[in-house]
Coordinates of C-alpha atoms in Angstrom, one line a residue:
Q1 CA 2.1 14.3 4.4
V2 CA 4.1 11.5 2.7
Q3 CA 2.8 8.7 0.5
L4 CA 4.5 5.7 -0.9
V5 CA 2.6 4.1 -3.7
E6 CA 3.7 0.7 -5.2
S7 CA 2.7 -0.7 -8.6
G8 CA 3.6 -3.6 -10.8
G9 CA 2.5 -6.6 -8.8
G10 CA 0.5 -9.4 -10.3
L11 CA 0.3 -13.1 -11.2
V12 CA 3.1 -14.7 -13.1
Q13 CA 4.3 -18.2 -13.9
A14 CA 7.4 -19.6 -12.3
G15 CA 10.5 -18.5 -14.3
G16 CA 8.8 -15.3 -15.3
S17 CA 9.6 -11.6 -14.5
L18 CA 7.9 -8.7 -12.9
R19 CA 9.0 -5.1 -12.2
L20 CA 7.8 -3.3 -9.1
S21 CA 7.8 0.5 -8.8
C22 CA 7.3 2.7 -5.8
V23 CA 6.9 6.5 -5.9
A24 CA 7.3 8.6 -2.8
S25 CA 5.4 11.9 -2.9
G26 CA 4.4 14.7 -0.6
S27 CA 6.3 17.0 1.7
I28 CA 9.7 15.4 1.3
F29 CA 13.0 17.1 2.2
S30 CA 15.3 14.2 1.5
I31 CA 15.3 10.5 1.1
N32 CA 18.0 8.3 2.5
G33 CA 17.6 4.6 2.1
M34 CA 14.8 3.0 0.1
G35 CA 14.0 -0.6 -0.4
W36 CA 11.6 -3.5 -0.6
Y37 CA 10.3 -6.0 2.0
R38 CA 7.9 -8.8 1.6
Q39 CA 5.5 -10.8 3.8
A40 CA 4.1 -14.2 2.9
P41 CA 1.0 -15.7 4.6
G42 CA 1.8 -16.8 8.1
K43 CA 5.3 -15.4 8.0
Q44 CA 7.0 -12.3 9.3
R45 CA 7.9 -9.4 7.0
E46 CA 11.4 -9.9 5.6
L47 CA 13.9 -7.7 3.8
V48 CA 14.2 -8.2 0.1
A49 CA 16.5 -5.5 -1.0
T50 CA 17.7 -2.0 0.0
I51 CA 19.5 0.8 -1.8
T52 CA 21.2 3.8 -0.4
E53 CA 21.0 7.3 -1.9
S54 CA 24.3 6.7 -3.6
G55 CA 23.1 3.5 -5.1
S56 CA 24.7 0.8 -2.9
T57 CA 22.5 -2.2 -2.7
N58 CA 21.9 -5.1 -0.3
Y59 CA 19.9 -8.2 -1.0
A60 CA 18.5 -11.1 0.9
D61 CA 20.4 -14.3 0.0
S62 CA 17.2 -15.9 -1.4
V63 CA 17.0 -13.3 -4.2
K64 CA 20.6 -12.6 -5.0
G65 CA 21.3 -13.0 -8.7
R66 CA 17.6 -12.9 -9.5
F67 CA 16.4 -9.5 -8.2
T68 CA 17.8 -6.0 -9.0
C69 CA 16.9 -3.0 -6.9
S70 CA 17.5 0.5 -8.4
R71 CA 16.3 4.0 -7.8
D72 CA 15.7 7.3 -9.6
N73 CA 16.5 10.1 -7.1
A74 CA 15.1 12.8 -9.3
K75 CA 11.7 11.0 -9.4
N76 CA 11.8 9.7 -5.7
T77 CA 11.2 6.3 -7.1
V78 CA 12.6 2.9 -6.3
Y79 CA 12.3 -0.2 -8.5
L80 CA 12.6 -3.9 -8.1
Q81 CA 13.2 -6.0 -11.1
M82 CA 12.4 -9.6 -10.3
N83 CA 13.6 -12.3 -12.7
S84 CA 13.5 -16.1 -12.5
L85 CA 10.6 -15.9 -10.1
K86 CA 9.8 -18.9 -7.9
P87 CA 6.6 -19.9 -6.1
E88 CA 8.3 -19.1 -2.8
D89 CA 8.6 -15.5 -3.9
T90 CA 4.8 -15.2 -3.5
A91 CA 4.1 -12.5 -1.0
V92 CA 2.9 -9.0 -0.5
Y93 CA 5.7 -6.7 -1.3
Y94 CA 6.1 -3.4 0.6
C95 CA 8.1 -0.4 -0.4
N96 CA 10.1 1.3 2.4
A97 CA 11.7 4.7 2.5
V98 CA 13.8 6.4 5.3
L99 CA 13.2 10.1 4.7
R100 CA 13.1 13.5 6.3
V101 CA 10.2 15.9 5.8
S102 CA 12.2 18.9 7.1
A103 CA 15.8 19.8 7.7
M104 CA 14.9 20.3 11.3
L105 CA 13.5 16.8 11.8
S106 CA 15.0 13.4 12.0
S107 CA 14.6 10.7 9.4
Y108 CA 11.6 8.3 9.8
N109 CA 10.5 5.0 8.2
Y110 CA 7.6 5.2 5.8
W111 CA 5.8 2.3 4.2
G112 CA 3.7 1.7 1.2
Q113 CA 0.4 -0.1 1.2
G114 CA 1.8 -3.2 -0.4
T115 CA 1.4 -5.0 -3.7
Q116 CA 0.6 -8.7 -4.2
V117 CA 3.0 -10.8 -6.2
T118 CA 1.8 -14.4 -6.9
V119 CA 4.0 -16.9 -8.7
S120 CA 2.3 -20.0 -9.9
S121 CA 4.1 -23.3 -10.4

């Protein structure tokens, strides 16, 4: 059984910073991509940032230059450093991992439960 647990969300003023963390635990054979998505009220879930096992990153245009995604492979952990936050960044942020639980099985998508980020103006 695999669990992804996020932490670090909260309430911050515009211009402030937050750091999200997500730890993957359980019966994990290997983790390929990890990343962050977000969903604002009344909107679809959207990609924020992804990072490959080797550390290559991809960002949504709306967060480029403000957010940094990183990972610690030894700890099965992915981070999202969010700077210069804006009210439009307010959303539930979800951790994602594409991983394998066995060498005999294919990779699957796993999701965390989400953490609320609220940016006040």
